[in-house]
Tab-separated table of C-alpha atoms and ligand atoms in Angstrom:
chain	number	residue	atom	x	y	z
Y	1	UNK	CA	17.486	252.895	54.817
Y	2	UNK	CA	16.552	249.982	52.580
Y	3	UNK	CA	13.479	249.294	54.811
Y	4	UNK	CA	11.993	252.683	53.421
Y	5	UNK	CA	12.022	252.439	49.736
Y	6	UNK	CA	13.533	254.040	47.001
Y	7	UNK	CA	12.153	257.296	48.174
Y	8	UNK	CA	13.209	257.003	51.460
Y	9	UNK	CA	10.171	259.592	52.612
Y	10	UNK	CA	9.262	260.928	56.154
Y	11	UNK	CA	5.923	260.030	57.755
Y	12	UNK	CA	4.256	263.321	56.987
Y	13	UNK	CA	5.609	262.719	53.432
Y	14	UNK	CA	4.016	259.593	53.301
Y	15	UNK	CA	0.767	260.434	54.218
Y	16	UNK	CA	0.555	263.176	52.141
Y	17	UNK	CA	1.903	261.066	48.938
Y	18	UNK	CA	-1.144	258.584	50.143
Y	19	UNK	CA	-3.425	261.234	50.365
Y	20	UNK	CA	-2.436	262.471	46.988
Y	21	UNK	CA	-3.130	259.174	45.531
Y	22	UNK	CA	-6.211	258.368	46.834
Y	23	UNK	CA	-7.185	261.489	45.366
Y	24	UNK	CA	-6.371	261.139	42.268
Y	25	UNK	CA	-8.601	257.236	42.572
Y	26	UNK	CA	-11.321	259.144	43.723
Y	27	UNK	CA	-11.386	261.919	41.036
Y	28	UNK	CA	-10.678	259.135	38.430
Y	29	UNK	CA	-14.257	257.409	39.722
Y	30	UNK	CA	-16.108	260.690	39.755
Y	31	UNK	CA	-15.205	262.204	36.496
Y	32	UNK	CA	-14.607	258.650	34.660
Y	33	UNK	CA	-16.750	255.910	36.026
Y	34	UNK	CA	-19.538	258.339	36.996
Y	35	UNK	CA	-19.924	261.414	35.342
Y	36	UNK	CA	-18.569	260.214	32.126
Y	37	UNK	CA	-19.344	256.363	31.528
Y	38	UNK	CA	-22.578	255.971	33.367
Y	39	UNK	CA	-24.130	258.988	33.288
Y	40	UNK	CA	-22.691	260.328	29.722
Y	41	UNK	CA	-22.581	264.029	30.927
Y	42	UNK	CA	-18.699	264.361	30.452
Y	43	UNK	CA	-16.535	264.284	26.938
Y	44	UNK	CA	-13.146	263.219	27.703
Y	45	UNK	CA	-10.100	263.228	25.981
Y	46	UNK	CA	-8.850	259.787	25.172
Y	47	UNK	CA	-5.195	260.571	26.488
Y	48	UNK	CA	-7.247	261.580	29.909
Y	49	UNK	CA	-9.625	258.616	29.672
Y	50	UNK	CA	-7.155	256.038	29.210
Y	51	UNK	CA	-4.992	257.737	32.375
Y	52	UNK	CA	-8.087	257.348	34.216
Y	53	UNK	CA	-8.892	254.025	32.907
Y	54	UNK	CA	-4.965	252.849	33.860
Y	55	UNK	CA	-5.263	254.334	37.530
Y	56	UNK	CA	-8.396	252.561	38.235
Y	57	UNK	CA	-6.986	249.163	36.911
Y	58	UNK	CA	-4.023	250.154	39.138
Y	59	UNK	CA	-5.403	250.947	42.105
Y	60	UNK	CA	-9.238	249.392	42.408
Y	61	UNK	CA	-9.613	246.791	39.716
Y	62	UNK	CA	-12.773	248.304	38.926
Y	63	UNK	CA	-14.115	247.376	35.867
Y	64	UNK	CA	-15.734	249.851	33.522
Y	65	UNK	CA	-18.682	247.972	32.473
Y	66	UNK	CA	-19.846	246.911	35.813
Y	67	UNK	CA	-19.327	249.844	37.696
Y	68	UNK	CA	-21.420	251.711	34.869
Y	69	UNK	CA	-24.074	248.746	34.605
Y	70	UNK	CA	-24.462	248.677	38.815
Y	71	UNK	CA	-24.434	252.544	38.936
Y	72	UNK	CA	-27.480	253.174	36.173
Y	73	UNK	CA	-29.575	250.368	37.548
Y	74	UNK	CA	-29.190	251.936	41.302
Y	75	UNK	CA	-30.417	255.609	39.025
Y	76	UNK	CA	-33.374	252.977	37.325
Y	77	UNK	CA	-34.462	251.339	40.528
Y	78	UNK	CA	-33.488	254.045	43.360
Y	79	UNK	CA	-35.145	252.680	46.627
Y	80	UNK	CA	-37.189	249.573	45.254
Y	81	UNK	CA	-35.763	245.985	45.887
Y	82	UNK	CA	-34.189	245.910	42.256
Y	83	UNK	CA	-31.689	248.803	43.931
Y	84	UNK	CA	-28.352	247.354	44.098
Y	85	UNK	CA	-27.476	249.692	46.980
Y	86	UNK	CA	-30.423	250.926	48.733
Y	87	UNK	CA	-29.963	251.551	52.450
Y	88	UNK	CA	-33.559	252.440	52.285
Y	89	UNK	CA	-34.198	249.037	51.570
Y	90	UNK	CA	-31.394	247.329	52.683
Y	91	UNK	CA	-30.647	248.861	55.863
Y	92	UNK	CA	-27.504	250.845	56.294
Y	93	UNK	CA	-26.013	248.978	57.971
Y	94	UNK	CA	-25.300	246.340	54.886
Y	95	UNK	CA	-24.547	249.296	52.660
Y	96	UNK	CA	-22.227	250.699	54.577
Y	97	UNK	CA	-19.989	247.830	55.507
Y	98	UNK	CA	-20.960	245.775	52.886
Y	99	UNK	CA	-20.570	248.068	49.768
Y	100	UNK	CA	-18.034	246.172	47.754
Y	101	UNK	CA	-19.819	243.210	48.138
Y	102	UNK	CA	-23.433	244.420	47.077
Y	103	UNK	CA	-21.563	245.591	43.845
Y	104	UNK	CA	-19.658	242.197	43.024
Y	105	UNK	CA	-23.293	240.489	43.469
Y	106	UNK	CA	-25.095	242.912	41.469
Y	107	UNK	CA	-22.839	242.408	38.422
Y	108	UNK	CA	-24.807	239.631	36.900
Y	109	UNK	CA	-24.595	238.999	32.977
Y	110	UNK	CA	-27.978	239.872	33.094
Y	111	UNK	CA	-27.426	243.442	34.446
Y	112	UNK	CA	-24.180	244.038	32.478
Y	113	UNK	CA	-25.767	243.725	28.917
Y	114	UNK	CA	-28.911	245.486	30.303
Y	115	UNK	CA	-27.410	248.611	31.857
Y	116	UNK	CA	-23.935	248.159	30.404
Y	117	UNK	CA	-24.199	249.216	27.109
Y	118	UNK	CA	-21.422	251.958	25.697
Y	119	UNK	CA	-18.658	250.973	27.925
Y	120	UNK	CA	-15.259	250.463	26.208
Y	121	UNK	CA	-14.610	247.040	24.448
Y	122	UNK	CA	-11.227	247.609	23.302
Y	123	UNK	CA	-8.194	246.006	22.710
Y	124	UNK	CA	-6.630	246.954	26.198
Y	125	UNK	CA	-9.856	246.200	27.611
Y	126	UNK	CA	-10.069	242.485	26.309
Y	127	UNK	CA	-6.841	242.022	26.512
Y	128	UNK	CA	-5.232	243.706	29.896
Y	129	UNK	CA	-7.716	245.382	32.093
Y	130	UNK	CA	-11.069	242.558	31.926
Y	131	UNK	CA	-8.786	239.787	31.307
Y	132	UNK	CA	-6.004	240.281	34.008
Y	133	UNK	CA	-8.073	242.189	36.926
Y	134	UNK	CA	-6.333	241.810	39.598
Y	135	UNK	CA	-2.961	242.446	37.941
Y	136	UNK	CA	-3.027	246.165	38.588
Y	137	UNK	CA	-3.808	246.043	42.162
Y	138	UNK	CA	-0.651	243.551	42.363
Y	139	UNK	CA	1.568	245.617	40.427
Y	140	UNK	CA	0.637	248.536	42.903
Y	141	UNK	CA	1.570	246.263	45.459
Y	142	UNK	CA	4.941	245.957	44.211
Y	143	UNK	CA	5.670	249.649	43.659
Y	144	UNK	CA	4.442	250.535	46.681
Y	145	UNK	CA	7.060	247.888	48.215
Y	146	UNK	CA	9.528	249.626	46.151
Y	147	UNK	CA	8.739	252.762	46.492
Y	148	UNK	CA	7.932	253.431	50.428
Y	149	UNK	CA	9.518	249.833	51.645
Y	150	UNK	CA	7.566	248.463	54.318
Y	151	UNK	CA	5.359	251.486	54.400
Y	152	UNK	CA	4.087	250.434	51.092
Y	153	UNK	CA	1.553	247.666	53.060
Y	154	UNK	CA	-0.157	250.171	54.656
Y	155	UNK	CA	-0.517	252.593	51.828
Y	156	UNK	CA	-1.523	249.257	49.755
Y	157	UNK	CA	-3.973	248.443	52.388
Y	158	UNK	CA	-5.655	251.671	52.498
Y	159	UNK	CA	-5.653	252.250	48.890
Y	160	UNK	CA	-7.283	249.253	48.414
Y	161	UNK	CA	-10.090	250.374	50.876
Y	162	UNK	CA	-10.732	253.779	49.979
Y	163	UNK	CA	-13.401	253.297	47.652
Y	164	UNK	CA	-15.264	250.253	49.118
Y	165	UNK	CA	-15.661	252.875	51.929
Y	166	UNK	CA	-16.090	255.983	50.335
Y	167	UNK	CA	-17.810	255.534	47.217
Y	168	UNK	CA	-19.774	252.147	47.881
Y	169	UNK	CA	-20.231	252.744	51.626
Y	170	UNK	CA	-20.122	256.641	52.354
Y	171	UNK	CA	-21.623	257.444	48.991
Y	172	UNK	CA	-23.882	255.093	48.526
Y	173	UNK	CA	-25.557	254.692	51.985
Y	174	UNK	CA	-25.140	257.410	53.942
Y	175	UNK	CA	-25.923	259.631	50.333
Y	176	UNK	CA	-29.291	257.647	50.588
Y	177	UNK	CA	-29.664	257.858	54.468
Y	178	UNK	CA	-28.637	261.270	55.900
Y	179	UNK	CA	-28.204	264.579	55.514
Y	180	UNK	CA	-29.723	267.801	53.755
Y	181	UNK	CA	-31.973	267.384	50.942
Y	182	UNK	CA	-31.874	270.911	48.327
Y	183	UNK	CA	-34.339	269.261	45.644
Y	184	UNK	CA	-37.535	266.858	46.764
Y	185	UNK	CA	-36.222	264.058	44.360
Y	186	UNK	CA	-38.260	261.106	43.987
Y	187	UNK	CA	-35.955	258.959	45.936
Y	188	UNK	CA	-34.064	259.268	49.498
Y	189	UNK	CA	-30.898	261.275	48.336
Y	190	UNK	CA	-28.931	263.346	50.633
Y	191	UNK	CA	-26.446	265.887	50.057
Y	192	UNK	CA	-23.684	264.765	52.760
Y	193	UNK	CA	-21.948	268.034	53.190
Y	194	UNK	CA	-21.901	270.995	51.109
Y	195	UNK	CA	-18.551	270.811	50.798
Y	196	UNK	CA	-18.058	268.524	48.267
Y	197	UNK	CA	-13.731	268.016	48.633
Y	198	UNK	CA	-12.932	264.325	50.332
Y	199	UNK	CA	-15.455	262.812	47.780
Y	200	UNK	CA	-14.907	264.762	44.578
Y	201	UNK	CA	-18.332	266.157	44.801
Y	202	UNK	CA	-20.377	263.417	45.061
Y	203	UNK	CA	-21.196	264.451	48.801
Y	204	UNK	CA	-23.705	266.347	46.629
Y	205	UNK	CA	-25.739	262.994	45.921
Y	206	UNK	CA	-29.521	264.769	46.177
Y	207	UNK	CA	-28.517	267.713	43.570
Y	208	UNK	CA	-27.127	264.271	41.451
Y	209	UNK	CA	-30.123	262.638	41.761
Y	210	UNK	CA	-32.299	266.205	40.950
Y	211	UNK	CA	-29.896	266.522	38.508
Y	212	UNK	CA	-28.375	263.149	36.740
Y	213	UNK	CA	-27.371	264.732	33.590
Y	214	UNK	CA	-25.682	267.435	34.933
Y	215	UNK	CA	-21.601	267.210	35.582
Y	216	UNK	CA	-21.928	269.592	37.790
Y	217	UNK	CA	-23.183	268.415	41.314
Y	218	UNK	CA	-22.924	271.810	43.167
Y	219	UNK	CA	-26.095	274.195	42.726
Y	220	UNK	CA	-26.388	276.532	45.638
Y	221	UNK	CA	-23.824	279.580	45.945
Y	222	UNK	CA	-22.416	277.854	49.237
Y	223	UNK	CA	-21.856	274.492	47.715
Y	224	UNK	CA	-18.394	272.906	46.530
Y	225	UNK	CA	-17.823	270.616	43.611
Y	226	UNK	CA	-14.309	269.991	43.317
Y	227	UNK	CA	-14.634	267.373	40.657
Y	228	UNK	CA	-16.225	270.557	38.861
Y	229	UNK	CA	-13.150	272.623	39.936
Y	230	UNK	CA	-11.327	269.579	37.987
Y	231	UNK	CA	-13.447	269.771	35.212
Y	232	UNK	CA	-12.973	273.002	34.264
Y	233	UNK	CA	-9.413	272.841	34.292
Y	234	UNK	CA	-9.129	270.086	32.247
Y	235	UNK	CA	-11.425	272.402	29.922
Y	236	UNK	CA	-9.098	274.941	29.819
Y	237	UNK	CA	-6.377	272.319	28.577
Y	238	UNK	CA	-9.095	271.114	26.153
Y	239	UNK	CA	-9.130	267.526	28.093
Y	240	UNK	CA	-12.581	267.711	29.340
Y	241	UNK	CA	-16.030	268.804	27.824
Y	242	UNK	CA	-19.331	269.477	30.052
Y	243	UNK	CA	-22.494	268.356	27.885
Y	244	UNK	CA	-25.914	268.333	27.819
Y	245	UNK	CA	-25.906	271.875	29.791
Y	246	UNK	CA	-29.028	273.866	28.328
Y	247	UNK	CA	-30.887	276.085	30.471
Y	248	UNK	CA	-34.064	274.882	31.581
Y	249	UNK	CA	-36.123	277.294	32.319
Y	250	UNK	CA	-35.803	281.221	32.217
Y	251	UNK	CA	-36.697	284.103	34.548
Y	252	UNK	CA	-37.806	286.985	32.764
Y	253	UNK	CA	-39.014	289.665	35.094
Y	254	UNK	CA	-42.022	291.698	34.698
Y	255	UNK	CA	-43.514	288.871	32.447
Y	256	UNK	CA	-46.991	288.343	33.643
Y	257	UNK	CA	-48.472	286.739	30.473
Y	258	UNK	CA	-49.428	283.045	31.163
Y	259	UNK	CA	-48.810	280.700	28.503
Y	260	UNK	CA	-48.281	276.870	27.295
Y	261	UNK	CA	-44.695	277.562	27.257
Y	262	UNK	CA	-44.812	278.863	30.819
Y	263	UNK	CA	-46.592	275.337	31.511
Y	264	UNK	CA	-43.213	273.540	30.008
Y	265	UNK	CA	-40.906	276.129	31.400
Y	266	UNK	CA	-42.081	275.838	35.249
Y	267	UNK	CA	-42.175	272.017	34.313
Y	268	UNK	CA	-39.093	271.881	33.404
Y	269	UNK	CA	-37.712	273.432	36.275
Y	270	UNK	CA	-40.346	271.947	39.104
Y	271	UNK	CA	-37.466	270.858	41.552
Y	272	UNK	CA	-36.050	274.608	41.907
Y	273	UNK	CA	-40.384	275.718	41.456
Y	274	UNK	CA	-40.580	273.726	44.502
Y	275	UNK	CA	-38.022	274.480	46.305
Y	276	UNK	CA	-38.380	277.982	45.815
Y	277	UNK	CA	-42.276	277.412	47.350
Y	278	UNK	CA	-40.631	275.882	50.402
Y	279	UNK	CA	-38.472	279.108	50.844
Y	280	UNK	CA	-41.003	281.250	49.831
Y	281	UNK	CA	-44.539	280.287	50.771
Y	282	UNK	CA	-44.465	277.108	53.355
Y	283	UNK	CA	-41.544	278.363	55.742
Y	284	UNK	CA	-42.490	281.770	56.061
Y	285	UNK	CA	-46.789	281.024	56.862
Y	286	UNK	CA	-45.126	277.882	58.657
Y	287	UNK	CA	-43.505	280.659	60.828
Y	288	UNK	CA	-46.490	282.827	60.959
Y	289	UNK	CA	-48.823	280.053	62.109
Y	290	UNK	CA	-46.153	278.800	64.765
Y	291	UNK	CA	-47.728	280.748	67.554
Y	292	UNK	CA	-51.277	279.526	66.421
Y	293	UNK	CA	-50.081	275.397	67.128
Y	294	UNK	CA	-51.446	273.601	70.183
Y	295	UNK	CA	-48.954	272.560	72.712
Y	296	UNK	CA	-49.135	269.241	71.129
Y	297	UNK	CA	-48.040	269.755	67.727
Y	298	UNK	CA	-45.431	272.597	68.550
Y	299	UNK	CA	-42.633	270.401	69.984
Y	300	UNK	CA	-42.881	268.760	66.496
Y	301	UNK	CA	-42.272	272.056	64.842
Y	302	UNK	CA	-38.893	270.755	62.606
Y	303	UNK	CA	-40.487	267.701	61.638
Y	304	UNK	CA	-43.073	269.588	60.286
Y	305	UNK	CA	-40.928	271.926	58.559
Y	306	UNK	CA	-39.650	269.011	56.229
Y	307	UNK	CA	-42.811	266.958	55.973
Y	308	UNK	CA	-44.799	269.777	54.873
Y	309	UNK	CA	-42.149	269.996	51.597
Y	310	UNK	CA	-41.429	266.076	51.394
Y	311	UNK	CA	-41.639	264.331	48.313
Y	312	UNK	CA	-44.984	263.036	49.333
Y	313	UNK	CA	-44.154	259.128	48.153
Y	314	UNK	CA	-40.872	259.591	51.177
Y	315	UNK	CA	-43.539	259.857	53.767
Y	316	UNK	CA	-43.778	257.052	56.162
Y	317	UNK	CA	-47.051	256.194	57.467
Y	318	UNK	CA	-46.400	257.740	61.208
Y	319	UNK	CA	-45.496	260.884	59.411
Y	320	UNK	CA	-48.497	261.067	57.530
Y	321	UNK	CA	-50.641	260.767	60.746
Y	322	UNK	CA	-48.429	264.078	62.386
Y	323	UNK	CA	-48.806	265.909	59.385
Y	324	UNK	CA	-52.651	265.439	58.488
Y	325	UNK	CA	-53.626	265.942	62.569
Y	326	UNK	CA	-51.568	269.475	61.916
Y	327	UNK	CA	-53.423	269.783	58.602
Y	328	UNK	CA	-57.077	269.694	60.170
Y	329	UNK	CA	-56.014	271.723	62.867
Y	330	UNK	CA	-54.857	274.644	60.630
Y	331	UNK	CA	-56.694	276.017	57.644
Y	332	UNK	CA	-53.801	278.078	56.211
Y	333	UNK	CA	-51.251	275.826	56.412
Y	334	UNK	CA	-54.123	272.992	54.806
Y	335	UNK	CA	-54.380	275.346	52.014
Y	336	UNK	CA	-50.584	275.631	50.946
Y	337	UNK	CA	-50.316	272.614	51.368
Y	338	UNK	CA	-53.289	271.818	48.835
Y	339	UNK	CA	-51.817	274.443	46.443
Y	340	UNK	CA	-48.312	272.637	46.775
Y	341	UNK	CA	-49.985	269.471	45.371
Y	342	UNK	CA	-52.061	271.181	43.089
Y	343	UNK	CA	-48.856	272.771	41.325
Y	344	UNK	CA	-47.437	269.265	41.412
Y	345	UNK	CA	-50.199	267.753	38.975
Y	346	UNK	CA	-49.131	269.653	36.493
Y	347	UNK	CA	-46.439	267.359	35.827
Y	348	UNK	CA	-47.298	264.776	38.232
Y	349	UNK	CA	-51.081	264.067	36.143
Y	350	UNK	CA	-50.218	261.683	33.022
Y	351	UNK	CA	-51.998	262.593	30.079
Y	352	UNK	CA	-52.941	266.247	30.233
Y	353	UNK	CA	-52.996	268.056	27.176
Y	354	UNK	CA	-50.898	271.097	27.281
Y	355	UNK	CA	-54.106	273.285	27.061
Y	356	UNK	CA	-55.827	271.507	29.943
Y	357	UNK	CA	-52.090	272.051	31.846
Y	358	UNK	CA	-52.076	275.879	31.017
Y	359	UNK	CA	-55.695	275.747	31.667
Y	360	UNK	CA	-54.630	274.234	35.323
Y	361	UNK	CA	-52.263	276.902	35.923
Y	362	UNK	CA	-54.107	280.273	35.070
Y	363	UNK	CA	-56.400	278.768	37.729
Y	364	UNK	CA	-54.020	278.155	39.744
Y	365	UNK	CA	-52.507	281.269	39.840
Y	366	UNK	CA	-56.282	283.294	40.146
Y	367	UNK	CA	-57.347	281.163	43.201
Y	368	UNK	CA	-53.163	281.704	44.699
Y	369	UNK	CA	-53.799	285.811	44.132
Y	370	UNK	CA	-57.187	285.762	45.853
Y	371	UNK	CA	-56.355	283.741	49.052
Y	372	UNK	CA	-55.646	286.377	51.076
Y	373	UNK	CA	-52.279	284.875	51.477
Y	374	UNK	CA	-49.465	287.137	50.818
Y	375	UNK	CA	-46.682	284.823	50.327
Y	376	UNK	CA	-49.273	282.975	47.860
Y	377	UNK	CA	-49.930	285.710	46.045
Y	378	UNK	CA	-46.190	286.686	45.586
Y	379	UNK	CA	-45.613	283.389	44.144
Y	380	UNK	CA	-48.285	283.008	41.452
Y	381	UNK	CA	-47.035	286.669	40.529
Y	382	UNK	CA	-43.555	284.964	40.809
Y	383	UNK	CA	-44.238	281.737	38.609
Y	384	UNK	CA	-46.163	284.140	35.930
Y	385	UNK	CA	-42.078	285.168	34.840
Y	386	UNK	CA	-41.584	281.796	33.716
Y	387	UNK	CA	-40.396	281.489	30.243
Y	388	UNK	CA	-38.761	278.661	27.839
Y	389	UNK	CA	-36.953	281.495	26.322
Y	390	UNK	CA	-34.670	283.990	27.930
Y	391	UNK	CA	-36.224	288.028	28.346
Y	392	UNK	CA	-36.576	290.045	24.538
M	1	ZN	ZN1	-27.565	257.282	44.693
M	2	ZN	ZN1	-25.203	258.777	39.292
């Protein structure tokens, strides 16, 4: 029937030729716009760059340069009133329904030749993609037509909103607004869902923002990256090349030796340091202490639980109250919660010299082995393995 389009497809067809290429828009944003152009963690191949490049012209008129400019300014300014996108700031409300918008008015010349720099200037760029910008999205328009007849205006009208709501809405405000956080980062971001599919992997916004370098945004053993699943393949085809990856930080067990490069090692890695002290010191005495809480703190248990790890500049001034009447009302709790801040200095304090830092530690670590507290003790024994360089 001439009403359906060339390709004459079912409904189920349809939706799943939609879903395909929605997919492809949103892999094209995460590997190209985000982990390659703005954040520089990704080699691409040029024939896979310009394919990504095309689709976005095609099916988002997003342009390169902005997109980049708008995205490392939100990483320079996270949660201050410079933040392009900060539901924090903004209230979610605005970020989520007003995504696309917040972008267009954040792409000021001022911005773009700030933030924008390496972003392609090309021939195709000048000429096709900058100059005619809405062309693609019309040319989609007209093989959509073709191709699925009058379906084509609803696949053209989703298509067109799948990443004002996804990426600029979903991403950006409900990344910054709720969910579970894996690293204390200094700024709101969530990790959506561990499962990391609809979005490409940028459901895993807190490990991003832990992590900006990193093209890889899954860390824990439960957590999917499928833009990483993409990545990889393209490796294999010699289309895509991870960069930047160095290990941190090693483990070497049995080291008990304390040493500057222990300082730069534990440093180095002082968002998995401090989760690992959540898991391994301030939930399990948290636990311990539970039955020790007056009937007026214990309801407040779970809020607790997360204040007691927060990133300490995340804590809102009601919070603070809850946690310091907790804090004078238990001594153990006070004191792992001193240590936590104590380890913190060490890269926290500006202007310690790396003896005064090692210095810092190997006290540290005496006064955590003499407190009586076992999980303490485990973990000074624990951050002792520390090394910059992996075991002999
Ligand atoms: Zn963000
Ligand atoms: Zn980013």
């Amino acid at each position: 029937m001439w009403f359906n389009g060339l390709l004459d497809l079912s409904v189920t067809q349809l939706i799943l030729v939609f879903l395909g290429m929605t997919h492809v828009t949103i892999i094209s944003v995460t590997l190209y716009l985000h982990r390659h152009s703005a954040h520089n963690s990704l080699d691409l191949h040029p024939v896979l760059k310009h394919f990504f490049r095309f689709w976005l012209w095609l099916t988002t008129a997003q342009n390169t340069k902005e997109w980049t400019a708008i995205h490392r300014k939100h990483h320079a300014k996270c949660e201050t009133e410079e933040d392009p996108h900060s539901p924090v700031v903004l209230g979610i409300k605005k970020v989520l329904l007003e995504g696309a918008e917040l972008y267009a008015s954040a792409a000021t010349p001022e911005n773009l030749e700030r933030y924008g720099q390496r972003t392609p200037e090309d021939w195709i760029e000048r000429n096709l993609y900058s100059r005619y910008r809405m062309a693609g999205i019309t040319l989609m328009a007209l093989i959509d037509l073709a191709l699925f007849g009058v379906h084509g205006i609803w696949i053209w009208a989703l298509q067109m909103a799948w990443i004002p709501i996804w990426a600029a809405g979903v991403v950006n405000g409900i990344g910054h607004w709720m969910g579970y956080r894996n690293f204390e980062c200094a700024d709101n971001a969530r990790n959506i869902s561990p499962l990391g599919l609809l979005i490409g992997g940028e459901e895993l916004h807190n490990n991003h923002h832990t992590y900006p370098n990193s093209s890889k945004l899954s860390r824990r053993w439960y957590e999917v990256d499928i833009g990483w699943g993409y990545i990889r393949l393209f490796q294999l085809f010699g289309l895509a090349k991870p960069k930047g990856y160095r290990p941190i930080a090693h483990y070497v067990p049995g080291k008990q030796e304390v040493d500057v490069e222990t300082v730069q090692a534990i440093a180095n890695n002082r968002f998995d340091i401090m989760r690992q002290y959540r898991k391994r010191v301030t939930e399990p005495v948290l636990r311990q202490q539970k039955s020790l809480m007056d009937d007026e703190i214990r309801p407040r248990y779970r809020k607790l639980k997360q204040l007691l790890s927060r990133e300490v500049t995340l804590i809102k001034p009601r919070e603070k109250e809850t946690l310091e009447s907790l804090l004078e009302s238990n001594a153990v709790l006070r004191q792992i919660y001193e240590k936590s801040h104590e380890l913190q200095a060490l890269w926290r304090q500006r202007g310690l010299k790396p003896q005064d830092k090692l210095q810092a530690l190997m006290e540290w670590c005496k006064e955590a082995e003499t407190s009586g507290i076992r999980y303490l003790e485990d973990f000074a024994a624990h951050l002792r393995a520390y090394s910059l360089r992996p075991a002999a």
